[in-house]
């Protein structure tokens, strides 16, 4: 990919963006979807449909070591079973693909070299342990706060650090600045971070040479012309980093809708690993049909009465766009 090709992709995305709402659902194929994932998927679908917009399905399969074979296909078939549809995606194609992240590394490579040329990233030779030992403030919202160790190394220092770990590549970190980055989340309201104080320079390409989620997600949302990002509230604290990357690409950030996390009876967040709330278990072992799942999810957001049975299409008829902005989430939403 060269600069001209990349600029053409950006321009094409801008044109699509101007035509109306473009939402997306971006699952990672690392296991069966649980009710929390399904609730976010339903929310993304409703947001796009109630806005008369388009929904993009993107498979976030970059982190190959975590990918589970067959999971991508299972996720798409589960979402269809629920009654959700999308306009662009890995299985249906579309004008701004490819829609599997693993097929987009040439694009991420280009963005990294562009950031390198602009002096926005630097090579970092620190292991996680080095960062842990050097960090003065242990944790910010994004984990360990990087203390800037490799920010300004001379070529000789870089060589010396590489020689100490000859079999490992450096990671690349994005240089952050001392300014507050605020977002006005449609559901969660204002959220602000000072990246220099709260996060530090963050990884955009890992030492194992895989592109980091933060970089890939922003490049994809920018190049797929996404206007609205609906996702779980666990990613709220990633958003200021992503806004910094949108700014670096000179692309207006989308609107963000961070949907509260679903919790179990003991207040713990649902996880794919636990499996008890996976759609597979509810459907195949407990006999739930799609209207029961939709009713359960919609009730957990305060949109219908508990115990309701209705299809996704019927739920769409019942709701107004404004209902999406203030979901009421009771404490417990377990099946
Ligand atoms: N792929 C991420 C996940 O499944 C979601 C990323 C996003 O929506 O920004 O948790």
mmCIF file of C-alpha atoms and ligand atoms in Angstrom:
data_model
loop_
_atom_site.group_PDB
_atom_site.id
_atom_site.type_symbol
_atom_site.label_atom_id
_atom_site.label_comp_id
_atom_site.label_asym_id
_atom_site.label_seq_id
_atom_site.Cartn_x
_atom_site.Cartn_y
_atom_site.Cartn_z
ATOM 1 C CA UNK A 1 0.000 0.000 0.000
ATOM 2 C CA UNK A 2 1.313 3.493 -0.770
ATOM 3 C CA UNK A 3 0.300 6.936 0.466
ATOM 4 C CA UNK A 4 -1.953 7.628 -2.503
ATOM 5 C CA UNK A 5 -3.823 4.331 -2.143
ATOM 6 C CA UNK A 6 -4.266 4.987 1.557
ATOM 7 C CA UNK A 7 -5.546 8.524 0.968
ATOM 8 C CA UNK A 8 -8.009 7.154 -1.579
ATOM 9 C CA UNK A 9 -9.343 4.697 0.995
ATOM 10 C CA UNK A 10 -9.743 7.523 3.499
ATOM 11 C CA UNK A 11 -11.560 9.688 0.988
ATOM 12 C CA UNK A 12 -13.886 6.863 -0.014
ATOM 13 C CA UNK A 13 -14.692 6.251 3.660
ATOM 14 C CA UNK A 14 -15.464 9.955 4.128
ATOM 15 C CA UNK A 15 -17.934 9.803 1.259
ATOM 16 C CA UNK A 16 -19.765 6.834 2.791
ATOM 17 C CA UNK A 17 -19.784 8.542 6.143
ATOM 18 C CA UNK A 18 -21.473 11.599 4.724
ATOM 19 C CA UNK A 19 -24.361 9.452 3.462
ATOM 20 C CA UNK A 20 -25.699 8.645 6.942
ATOM 21 C CA UNK A 21 -25.227 6.520 10.023
ATOM 22 C CA UNK A 22 -22.790 3.617 9.743
ATOM 23 C CA UNK A 23 -22.568 1.436 12.814
ATOM 24 C CA UNK A 24 -20.505 -1.683 13.357
ATOM 25 C CA UNK A 25 -20.277 -4.769 15.490
ATOM 26 C CA UNK A 26 -16.738 -6.050 15.891
ATOM 27 C CA UNK A 27 -16.575 -9.441 17.603
ATOM 28 C CA UNK A 28 -13.321 -11.247 18.385
ATOM 29 C CA UNK A 29 -13.535 -14.917 17.329
ATOM 30 C CA UNK A 30 -12.162 -16.186 20.611
ATOM 31 C CA UNK A 31 -15.113 -18.322 21.739
ATOM 32 C CA UNK A 32 -18.888 -18.511 21.905
ATOM 33 C CA UNK A 33 -20.793 -15.275 22.365
ATOM 34 C CA UNK A 34 -22.328 -14.824 25.799
ATOM 35 C CA UNK A 35 -25.370 -12.765 26.725
ATOM 36 C CA UNK A 36 -23.274 -9.635 27.286
ATOM 37 C CA UNK A 37 -21.802 -9.862 23.773
ATOM 38 C CA UNK A 38 -25.267 -10.512 22.350
ATOM 39 C CA UNK A 39 -26.694 -7.524 24.157
ATOM 40 C CA UNK A 40 -24.069 -5.281 22.566
ATOM 41 C CA UNK A 41 -24.671 -6.853 19.145
ATOM 42 C CA UNK A 42 -28.427 -6.283 19.487
ATOM 43 C CA UNK A 43 -27.780 -2.701 20.576
ATOM 44 C CA UNK A 44 -25.518 -2.009 17.558
ATOM 45 C CA UNK A 45 -28.123 -3.453 15.229
ATOM 46 C CA UNK A 46 -30.943 -1.392 16.776
ATOM 47 C CA UNK A 47 -28.869 1.777 16.668
ATOM 48 C CA UNK A 48 -28.070 1.363 12.974
ATOM 49 C CA UNK A 49 -31.593 0.317 12.020
ATOM 50 C CA UNK A 50 -33.434 2.987 14.045
ATOM 51 C CA UNK A 51 -31.188 5.592 12.431
ATOM 52 C CA UNK A 52 -31.955 4.159 8.982
ATOM 53 C CA UNK A 53 -28.270 3.476 8.668
ATOM 54 C CA UNK A 54 -25.962 0.682 7.635
ATOM 55 C CA UNK A 55 -24.420 -1.949 9.899
ATOM 56 C CA UNK A 56 -20.925 -3.255 9.266
ATOM 57 C CA UNK A 57 -19.785 -6.589 10.697
ATOM 58 C CA UNK A 58 -16.028 -6.767 11.312
ATOM 59 C CA UNK A 59 -14.195 -9.846 12.520
ATOM 60 C CA UNK A 60 -11.397 -8.859 14.912
ATOM 61 C CA UNK A 61 -9.160 -11.853 14.366
ATOM 62 C CA UNK A 62 -5.799 -10.095 14.578
ATOM 63 C CA UNK A 63 -4.691 -11.706 17.792
ATOM 64 C CA UNK A 64 -4.164 -15.089 16.142
ATOM 65 C CA UNK A 65 -2.876 -16.836 19.275
ATOM 66 C CA UNK A 66 -6.284 -16.188 20.889
ATOM 67 C CA UNK A 67 -8.430 -17.062 17.868
ATOM 68 C CA UNK A 68 -10.502 -20.237 18.266
ATOM 69 C CA UNK A 69 -10.965 -22.256 15.080
ATOM 70 C CA UNK A 70 -14.566 -22.142 13.813
ATOM 71 C CA UNK A 71 -15.535 -19.338 16.194
ATOM 72 C CA UNK A 72 -15.947 -16.649 13.494
ATOM 73 C CA UNK A 73 -18.463 -18.772 11.569
ATOM 74 C CA UNK A 74 -20.260 -19.716 14.778
ATOM 75 C CA UNK A 75 -20.584 -16.055 15.801
ATOM 76 C CA UNK A 76 -22.086 -15.027 12.473
ATOM 77 C CA UNK A 77 -24.517 -17.923 12.463
ATOM 78 C CA UNK A 78 -25.564 -17.181 16.075
ATOM 79 C CA UNK A 79 -26.210 -13.537 15.231
ATOM 80 C CA UNK A 80 -28.324 -14.519 12.246
ATOM 81 C CA UNK A 81 -30.239 -17.007 14.381
ATOM 82 C CA UNK A 82 -31.086 -14.111 16.690
ATOM 83 C CA UNK A 83 -32.560 -12.240 13.734
ATOM 84 C CA UNK A 84 -29.798 -9.675 13.254
ATOM 85 C CA UNK A 85 -28.649 -8.644 9.783
ATOM 86 C CA UNK A 86 -25.773 -6.589 8.456
ATOM 87 C CA UNK A 87 -25.099 -4.779 5.225
ATOM 88 C CA UNK A 88 -21.357 -5.334 4.918
ATOM 89 C CA UNK A 89 -19.170 -7.992 6.449
ATOM 90 C CA UNK A 90 -16.835 -10.939 5.943
ATOM 91 C CA UNK A 91 -19.620 -13.166 4.649
ATOM 92 C CA UNK A 92 -21.513 -10.598 2.551
ATOM 93 C CA UNK A 93 -18.659 -8.421 1.274
ATOM 94 C CA UNK A 94 -19.059 -4.686 0.701
ATOM 95 C CA UNK A 95 -17.307 -1.622 -0.690
ATOM 96 C CA UNK A 96 -14.968 -0.852 2.237
ATOM 97 C CA UNK A 97 -13.557 -4.292 3.026
ATOM 98 C CA UNK A 98 -11.911 -6.619 3.602
ATOM 99 C CA UNK A 99 -13.866 -7.109 6.834
ATOM 100 C CA UNK A 100 -11.532 -9.619 8.522
ATOM 101 C CA UNK A 101 -8.753 -7.804 10.343
ATOM 102 C CA UNK A 102 -6.295 -10.561 9.499
ATOM 103 C CA UNK A 103 -6.634 -9.535 5.835
ATOM 104 C CA UNK A 104 -5.825 -5.883 6.566
ATOM 105 C CA UNK A 105 -2.224 -5.976 7.795
ATOM 106 C CA UNK A 106 -0.875 -4.159 4.706
ATOM 107 C CA UNK A 107 -3.060 -1.209 5.719
ATOM 108 C CA UNK A 108 -1.889 -1.249 9.345
ATOM 109 C CA UNK A 109 1.718 -1.504 8.134
ATOM 110 C CA UNK A 110 1.221 1.573 6.057
ATOM 111 C CA UNK A 111 -0.260 3.544 8.940
ATOM 112 C CA UNK A 112 2.653 2.544 11.159
ATOM 113 C CA UNK A 113 5.203 3.727 8.613
ATOM 114 C CA UNK A 114 3.282 6.945 8.152
ATOM 115 C CA UNK A 115 3.290 7.532 11.925
ATOM 116 C CA UNK A 116 7.003 6.717 11.955
ATOM 117 C CA UNK A 117 7.684 9.317 9.277
ATOM 118 C CA UNK A 118 5.652 11.838 11.243
ATOM 119 C CA UNK A 119 7.605 11.121 14.443
ATOM 120 C CA UNK A 120 4.432 9.975 16.211
ATOM 121 C CA UNK A 121 5.709 6.548 17.267
ATOM 122 C CA UNK A 122 8.972 5.153 18.608
ATOM 123 C CA UNK A 123 10.539 1.723 19.096
ATOM 124 C CA UNK A 124 10.395 0.380 22.630
ATOM 125 C CA UNK A 125 12.645 -2.410 23.886
ATOM 126 C CA UNK A 126 11.043 -2.813 27.307
ATOM 127 C CA UNK A 127 9.459 -6.048 28.405
ATOM 128 C CA UNK A 128 6.294 -5.926 30.492
ATOM 129 C CA UNK A 129 8.496 -6.576 33.490
ATOM 130 C CA UNK A 130 10.768 -3.628 32.641
ATOM 131 C CA UNK A 131 7.712 -1.361 32.503
ATOM 132 C CA UNK A 132 6.384 -2.736 35.762
ATOM 133 C CA UNK A 133 9.691 -2.153 37.509
ATOM 134 C CA UNK A 134 10.242 1.322 36.073
ATOM 135 C CA UNK A 135 6.715 2.675 36.424
ATOM 136 C CA UNK A 136 6.410 5.126 39.291
ATOM 137 C CA UNK A 137 2.614 5.180 39.344
ATOM 138 C CA UNK A 138 1.525 1.570 39.166
ATOM 139 C CA UNK A 139 -1.779 1.635 37.337
ATOM 140 C CA UNK A 140 -3.972 3.925 35.300
ATOM 141 C CA UNK A 141 -7.293 3.121 33.623
ATOM 142 C CA UNK A 142 -5.411 1.411 30.795
ATOM 143 C CA UNK A 143 -3.128 -0.699 33.027
ATOM 144 C CA UNK A 144 0.522 0.040 33.752
ATOM 145 C CA UNK A 145 1.556 3.609 33.021
ATOM 146 C CA UNK A 146 4.520 3.579 30.660
ATOM 147 C CA UNK A 147 7.253 5.816 32.097
ATOM 148 C CA UNK A 148 8.775 6.880 28.784
ATOM 149 C CA UNK A 149 11.917 4.711 29.031
ATOM 150 C CA UNK A 150 12.600 4.374 25.270
ATOM 151 C CA UNK A 151 11.121 7.685 24.158
ATOM 152 C CA UNK A 152 14.323 9.400 23.170
ATOM 153 C CA UNK A 153 17.005 6.782 22.625
ATOM 154 C CA UNK A 154 20.015 7.562 20.463
ATOM 155 C CA UNK A 155 20.803 5.109 17.645
ATOM 156 C CA UNK A 156 23.652 3.708 19.746
ATOM 157 C CA UNK A 157 21.348 3.178 22.723
ATOM 158 C CA UNK A 158 18.802 1.465 20.495
ATOM 159 C CA UNK A 159 21.480 -0.869 19.206
ATOM 160 C CA UNK A 160 22.635 -1.649 22.693
ATOM 161 C CA UNK A 161 19.084 -2.430 23.850
ATOM 162 C CA UNK A 162 18.383 -4.610 20.857
ATOM 163 C CA UNK A 163 21.626 -6.522 21.474
ATOM 164 C CA UNK A 164 20.400 -7.360 24.967
ATOM 165 C CA UNK A 165 17.397 -9.227 23.507
ATOM 166 C CA UNK A 166 18.510 -10.302 20.045
ATOM 167 C CA UNK A 167 15.615 -12.643 19.383
ATOM 168 C CA UNK A 168 12.829 -10.145 20.143
ATOM 169 C CA UNK A 169 11.568 -7.299 17.976
ATOM 170 C CA UNK A 170 10.893 -3.948 19.593
ATOM 171 C CA UNK A 171 7.313 -2.875 20.037
ATOM 172 C CA UNK A 172 6.102 0.464 18.697
ATOM 173 C CA UNK A 173 4.506 2.974 21.021
ATOM 174 C CA UNK A 174 2.465 6.047 20.181
ATOM 175 C CA UNK A 175 3.803 9.247 21.754
ATOM 176 C CA UNK A 176 1.129 10.829 23.894
ATOM 177 C CA UNK A 177 0.826 14.437 24.974
ATOM 178 C CA UNK A 178 -0.130 16.234 28.167
ATOM 179 C CA UNK A 179 -3.643 17.269 27.303
ATOM 180 C CA UNK A 180 -7.071 16.143 28.370
ATOM 181 C CA UNK A 181 -8.897 14.115 25.755
ATOM 182 C CA UNK A 182 -12.624 14.110 26.405
ATOM 183 C CA UNK A 183 -15.399 12.176 24.815
ATOM 184 C CA UNK A 184 -19.095 12.774 25.128
ATOM 185 C CA UNK A 185 -20.414 9.237 25.209
ATOM 186 C CA UNK A 186 -24.082 8.998 24.231
ATOM 187 C CA UNK A 187 -24.834 6.597 27.109
ATOM 188 C CA UNK A 188 -22.086 7.167 29.666
ATOM 189 C CA UNK A 189 -21.721 10.951 29.295
ATOM 190 C CA UNK A 190 -18.444 12.791 29.570
ATOM 191 C CA UNK A 191 -15.251 10.799 29.999
ATOM 192 C CA UNK A 192 -11.837 12.379 30.007
ATOM 193 C CA UNK A 193 -8.237 11.265 30.343
ATOM 194 C CA UNK A 194 -4.875 12.941 30.188
ATOM 195 C CA UNK A 195 -2.980 10.275 28.277
ATOM 196 C CA UNK A 196 0.459 11.355 29.497
ATOM 197 C CA UNK A 197 -0.628 11.075 33.130
ATOM 198 C CA UNK A 198 -3.165 8.269 32.959
ATOM 199 C CA UNK A 199 -1.782 5.892 30.332
ATOM 200 C CA UNK A 200 1.620 6.878 28.954
ATOM 201 C CA UNK A 201 2.849 6.124 25.450
ATOM 202 C CA UNK A 202 0.855 3.087 24.368
ATOM 203 C CA UNK A 203 1.650 0.102 22.177
ATOM 204 C CA UNK A 204 0.436 0.164 18.578
ATOM 205 C CA UNK A 205 2.493 -2.796 17.401
ATOM 206 C CA UNK A 206 3.457 -5.494 19.813
ATOM 207 C CA UNK A 207 6.834 -7.154 20.280
ATOM 208 C CA UNK A 208 5.389 -10.287 18.653
ATOM 209 C CA UNK A 209 4.841 -8.073 15.575
ATOM 210 C CA UNK A 210 1.058 -8.197 15.823
ATOM 211 C CA UNK A 211 -0.739 -4.898 15.523
ATOM 212 C CA UNK A 212 -2.377 -3.819 18.737
ATOM 213 C CA UNK A 213 -6.150 -3.623 19.048
ATOM 214 C CA UNK A 214 -5.991 0.175 19.550
ATOM 215 C CA UNK A 215 -4.376 0.796 16.192
ATOM 216 C CA UNK A 216 -6.353 -1.725 14.173
ATOM 217 C CA UNK A 217 -9.717 -0.657 15.540
ATOM 218 C CA UNK A 218 -9.148 3.017 14.749
ATOM 219 C CA UNK A 219 -7.764 2.403 11.272
ATOM 220 C CA UNK A 220 -10.739 0.161 10.511
ATOM 221 C CA UNK A 221 -13.372 2.478 11.962
ATOM 222 C CA UNK A 222 -11.800 5.335 9.981
ATOM 223 C CA UNK A 223 -11.547 3.416 6.703
ATOM 224 C CA UNK A 224 -14.965 1.793 7.039
ATOM 225 C CA UNK A 225 -16.589 5.203 7.457
ATOM 226 C CA UNK A 226 -18.015 4.363 10.869
ATOM 227 C CA UNK A 227 -20.102 7.133 12.449
ATOM 228 C CA UNK A 228 -21.257 5.256 15.573
ATOM 229 C CA UNK A 229 -19.324 2.829 17.743
ATOM 230 C CA UNK A 230 -21.547 0.749 20.024
ATOM 231 C CA UNK A 231 -19.610 -1.591 22.337
ATOM 232 C CA UNK A 232 -19.182 -2.774 25.908
ATOM 233 C CA UNK A 233 -18.318 -0.270 28.631
ATOM 234 C CA UNK A 234 -15.082 -2.154 29.335
ATOM 235 C CA UNK A 235 -13.673 -0.292 26.325
ATOM 236 C CA UNK A 236 -14.573 3.199 27.573
ATOM 237 C CA UNK A 237 -11.061 3.635 28.965
ATOM 238 C CA UNK A 238 -9.542 2.733 25.580
ATOM 239 C CA UNK A 239 -11.477 5.492 23.877
ATOM 240 C CA UNK A 240 -9.235 8.516 24.632
ATOM 241 C CA UNK A 241 -6.281 6.574 23.166
ATOM 242 C CA UNK A 242 -8.372 5.849 20.108
ATOM 243 C CA UNK A 243 -9.379 9.509 19.797
ATOM 244 C CA UNK A 244 -5.672 10.426 19.823
ATOM 245 C CA UNK A 245 -5.152 8.023 16.911
ATOM 246 C CA UNK A 246 -8.153 9.417 15.009
ATOM 247 C CA UNK A 247 -6.646 12.875 15.467
ATOM 248 C CA UNK A 248 -3.301 11.640 14.142
ATOM 249 C CA UNK A 249 -5.070 10.319 11.046
ATOM 250 C CA UNK A 250 -6.990 13.586 10.725
ATOM 251 C CA UNK A 251 -10.294 11.724 10.826
ATOM 252 C CA UNK A 252 -13.196 12.925 12.956
ATOM 253 C CA UNK A 253 -13.827 10.363 15.732
ATOM 254 C CA UNK A 254 -17.197 8.579 15.638
ATOM 255 C CA UNK A 255 -19.901 8.940 18.277
ATOM 256 C CA UNK A 256 -19.419 6.433 21.084
ATOM 257 C CA UNK A 257 -22.109 4.416 22.855
ATOM 258 C CA UNK A 258 -20.632 2.346 25.673
ATOM 259 C CA UNK A 259 -23.222 -0.173 26.799
ATOM 260 C CA UNK A 260 -23.007 -1.207 30.484
ATOM 261 C CA UNK A 261 -21.512 -4.622 31.125
ATOM 262 C CA UNK A 262 -23.812 -7.466 32.031
ATOM 263 C CA UNK A 263 -23.117 -8.979 35.422
ATOM 264 C CA UNK A 264 -24.019 -12.285 37.020
ATOM 265 C CA UNK A 265 -25.745 -12.891 40.350
ATOM 266 C CA UNK A 266 -22.582 -12.185 42.298
ATOM 267 C CA UNK A 267 -21.908 -8.967 40.415
ATOM 268 C CA UNK A 268 -19.134 -10.469 38.268
ATOM 269 C CA UNK A 269 -18.898 -9.560 34.590
ATOM 270 C CA UNK A 270 -19.824 -12.332 32.178
ATOM 271 C CA UNK A 271 -16.868 -13.823 30.374
ATOM 272 C CA UNK A 272 -16.497 -16.045 27.340
ATOM 273 C CA UNK A 273 -14.348 -18.400 29.399
ATOM 274 C CA UNK A 274 -17.040 -19.135 31.978
ATOM 275 C CA UNK A 275 -19.446 -20.321 29.274
ATOM 276 C CA UNK A 276 -22.569 -20.629 31.410
ATOM 277 C CA UNK A 277 -24.285 -17.746 29.657
ATOM 278 C CA UNK A 278 -23.176 -18.649 26.165
ATOM 279 C CA UNK A 279 -25.846 -18.772 23.526
ATOM 280 C CA UNK A 280 -24.881 -22.368 22.822
ATOM 281 C CA UNK A 281 -25.792 -23.409 26.362
ATOM 282 C CA UNK A 282 -29.010 -21.360 26.519
ATOM 283 C CA UNK A 283 -30.235 -22.597 23.149
ATOM 284 C CA UNK A 284 -28.954 -26.148 22.906
ATOM 285 C CA UNK A 285 -29.077 -27.203 26.542
ATOM 286 C CA UNK A 286 -31.802 -25.029 28.000
ATOM 287 C CA UNK A 287 -34.068 -24.815 24.960
ATOM 288 C CA UNK A 288 -34.269 -21.031 24.642
ATOM 289 C CA UNK A 289 -35.641 -19.782 21.312
ATOM 290 C CA UNK A 290 -34.591 -16.480 19.725
ATOM 291 C CA UNK A 291 -37.620 -14.466 21.010
ATOM 292 C CA UNK A 292 -36.804 -15.554 24.534
ATOM 293 C CA UNK A 293 -33.180 -14.429 24.182
ATOM 294 C CA UNK A 294 -34.226 -11.092 22.637
ATOM 295 C CA UNK A 295 -36.853 -10.604 25.376
ATOM 296 C CA UNK A 296 -34.272 -11.320 28.061
ATOM 297 C CA UNK A 297 -31.722 -8.911 26.551
ATOM 298 C CA UNK A 298 -34.285 -6.153 25.990
ATOM 299 C CA UNK A 299 -35.649 -6.540 29.531
ATOM 300 C CA UNK A 300 -32.105 -6.277 30.887
ATOM 301 C CA UNK A 301 -31.944 -2.806 29.311
ATOM 302 C CA UNK A 302 -35.359 -1.810 30.682
ATOM 303 C CA UNK A 303 -37.010 -1.715 27.238
ATOM 304 C CA UNK A 304 -39.607 -4.481 27.750
ATOM 305 C CA UNK A 305 -41.082 -6.332 30.716
ATOM 306 C CA UNK A 306 -39.137 -9.283 32.116
ATOM 307 C CA UNK A 307 -40.294 -12.535 30.567
ATOM 308 C CA UNK A 308 -41.186 -10.921 27.212
ATOM 309 C CA UNK A 309 -40.892 -13.008 24.059
ATOM 310 C CA UNK A 310 -40.370 -11.028 20.902
ATOM 311 C CA UNK A 311 -38.324 -11.136 17.728
ATOM 312 C CA UNK A 312 -35.586 -8.640 16.945
ATOM 313 C CA UNK A 313 -37.836 -7.152 14.248
ATOM 314 C CA UNK A 314 -40.689 -6.732 16.762
ATOM 315 C CA UNK A 315 -38.363 -5.065 19.258
ATOM 316 C CA UNK A 316 -37.265 -2.656 16.549
ATOM 317 C CA UNK A 317 -40.929 -1.658 16.040
ATOM 318 C CA UNK A 318 -41.384 -1.044 19.771
ATOM 319 C CA UNK A 319 -38.452 1.297 20.270
ATOM 320 C CA UNK A 320 -37.644 4.898 19.438
ATOM 321 C CA UNK A 321 -34.150 6.156 18.794
ATOM 322 C CA UNK A 322 -34.209 8.105 22.067
ATOM 323 C CA UNK A 323 -34.907 4.913 24.053
ATOM 324 C CA UNK A 324 -31.378 3.832 23.157
ATOM 325 C CA UNK A 325 -29.770 6.784 24.854
ATOM 326 C CA UNK A 326 -30.753 5.909 28.401
ATOM 327 C CA UNK A 327 -30.974 2.163 28.873
ATOM 328 C CA UNK A 328 -31.979 1.163 32.413
ATOM 329 C CA UNK A 329 -29.760 -1.667 33.550
ATOM 330 C CA UNK A 330 -30.882 -3.538 36.647
ATOM 331 C CA UNK A 331 -28.100 -4.976 38.776
ATOM 332 C CA UNK A 332 -28.442 -8.557 37.694
ATOM 333 C CA UNK A 333 -29.158 -9.799 34.234
ATOM 334 C CA UNK A 334 -28.261 -13.437 34.337
ATOM 335 C CA UNK A 335 -30.362 -15.942 32.427
HETATM 336 N N1 LIG B 1 -13.277 -6.973 19.349
HETATM 337 C C1 LIG B 1 -13.617 -6.381 20.610
HETATM 338 C C2 LIG B 1 -14.319 -7.395 21.484
HETATM 339 O O1 LIG B 1 -14.854 -8.377 20.985
HETATM 340 C C3 LIG B 1 -14.525 -5.183 20.464
HETATM 341 C C4 LIG B 1 -13.797 -4.044 19.932
HETATM 342 C C5 LIG B 1 -14.607 -2.792 19.745
HETATM 343 O O2 LIG B 1 -15.844 -2.887 19.649
HETATM 344 O O3 LIG B 1 -14.002 -1.733 19.642
HETATM 345 O O4 LIG B 1 -14.333 -7.203 22.670
#
